[in-house]
Coordinates of C-alpha atoms in Angstrom, one line a residue:
X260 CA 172.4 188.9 10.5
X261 CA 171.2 190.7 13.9
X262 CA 172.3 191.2 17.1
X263 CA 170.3 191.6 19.7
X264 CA 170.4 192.3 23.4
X265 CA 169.7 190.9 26.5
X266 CA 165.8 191.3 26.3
X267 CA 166.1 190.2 22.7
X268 CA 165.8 194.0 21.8
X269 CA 167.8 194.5 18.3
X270 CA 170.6 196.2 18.5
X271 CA 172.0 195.5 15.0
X272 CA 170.5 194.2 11.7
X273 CA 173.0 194.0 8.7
X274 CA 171.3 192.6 5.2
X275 CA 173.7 191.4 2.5
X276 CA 173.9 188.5 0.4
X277 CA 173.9 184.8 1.4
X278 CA 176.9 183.9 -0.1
X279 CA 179.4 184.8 2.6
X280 CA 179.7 182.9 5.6
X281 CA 178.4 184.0 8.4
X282 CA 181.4 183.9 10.8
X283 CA 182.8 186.5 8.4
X284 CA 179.8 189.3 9.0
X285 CA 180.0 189.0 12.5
X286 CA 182.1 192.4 12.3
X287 CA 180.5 194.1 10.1
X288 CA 177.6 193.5 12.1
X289 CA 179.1 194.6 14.9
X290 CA 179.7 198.0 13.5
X291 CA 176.3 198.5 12.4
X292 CA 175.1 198.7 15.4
X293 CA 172.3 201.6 16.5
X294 CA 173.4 201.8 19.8
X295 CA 176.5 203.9 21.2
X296 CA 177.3 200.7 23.8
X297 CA 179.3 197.7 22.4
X298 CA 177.9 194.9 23.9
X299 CA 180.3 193.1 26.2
X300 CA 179.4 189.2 24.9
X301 CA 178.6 187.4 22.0
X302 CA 176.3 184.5 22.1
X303 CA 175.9 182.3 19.4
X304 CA 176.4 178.4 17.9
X305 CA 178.4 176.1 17.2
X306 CA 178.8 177.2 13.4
X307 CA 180.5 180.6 14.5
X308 CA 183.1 178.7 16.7
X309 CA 186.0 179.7 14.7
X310 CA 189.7 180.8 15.3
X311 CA 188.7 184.1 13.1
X312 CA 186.6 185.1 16.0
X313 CA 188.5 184.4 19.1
X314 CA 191.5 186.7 18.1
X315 CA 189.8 189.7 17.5
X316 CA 188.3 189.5 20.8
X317 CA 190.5 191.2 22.7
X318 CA 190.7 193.7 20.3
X319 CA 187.4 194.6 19.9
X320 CA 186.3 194.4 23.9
X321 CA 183.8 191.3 22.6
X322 CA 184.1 187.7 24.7
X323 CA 182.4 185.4 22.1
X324 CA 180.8 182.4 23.8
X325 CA 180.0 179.8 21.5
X326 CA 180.5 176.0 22.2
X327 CA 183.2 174.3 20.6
X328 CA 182.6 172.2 17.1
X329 CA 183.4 168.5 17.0
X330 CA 185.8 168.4 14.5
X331 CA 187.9 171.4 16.5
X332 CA 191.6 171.1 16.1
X333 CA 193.0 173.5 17.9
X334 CA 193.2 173.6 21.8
X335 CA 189.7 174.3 23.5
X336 CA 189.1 177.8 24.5
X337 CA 185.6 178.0 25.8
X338 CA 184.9 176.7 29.9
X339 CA 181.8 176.0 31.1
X340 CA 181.4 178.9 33.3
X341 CA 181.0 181.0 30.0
X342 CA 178.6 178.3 28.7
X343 CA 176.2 178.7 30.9
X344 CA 174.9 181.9 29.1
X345 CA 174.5 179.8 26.3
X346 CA 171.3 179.4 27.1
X347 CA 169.6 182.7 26.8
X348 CA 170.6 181.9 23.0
X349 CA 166.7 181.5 22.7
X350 CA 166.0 185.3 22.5
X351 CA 167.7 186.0 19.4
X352 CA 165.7 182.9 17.6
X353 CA 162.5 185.2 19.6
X354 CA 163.8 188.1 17.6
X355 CA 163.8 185.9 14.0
X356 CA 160.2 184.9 15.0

């Protein structure tokens, strides 16, 4: 997992095994960061649209923008305004290439 910043600079690289999910490193990730700055937003897919991640949100100082599964049950969180910056989701792939 790696998180990376606005330039597509890495902030934080966490290597463990495949079997978790991923939705369930995205803390852990978070505090392996090098940097002393959180960053202020998440951006990521559809596969890390998950309840998990919404609540500790406001704990953590972290808005998560990811756009909502199909399947979703629960009431829709994400607007489009947020959205938008869905597109710079390309850097990070930049970063895996």
């Amino acid at each position: 997992m790696a998180i990376a910043d606005a330039k597509g600079y890495p902030i934080s690289v966490l290597a463990t095994s495949a079997t978790p999910h991923e939705v369930k490193l995205v803390l852990s990730t978070l505090e392996a960061r090098t940097t002393l700055a959180q960053p202020c937003r998440l951006i990521s897919d559809k596969a890390y649209d998950s309840n998990v991640l919404y609540q500790p949100r406001k704990e953590i100082g972290v808005e998560l923008i990811a756009p909502h599964k199909a399947n979703r049950r629960k009431a829709v969180i994400q607007d489009g305004r947020s959205l938008r910056r869905y597109q710079g989701r390309w850097k990070i792939k930049r970063l895996f290439a």
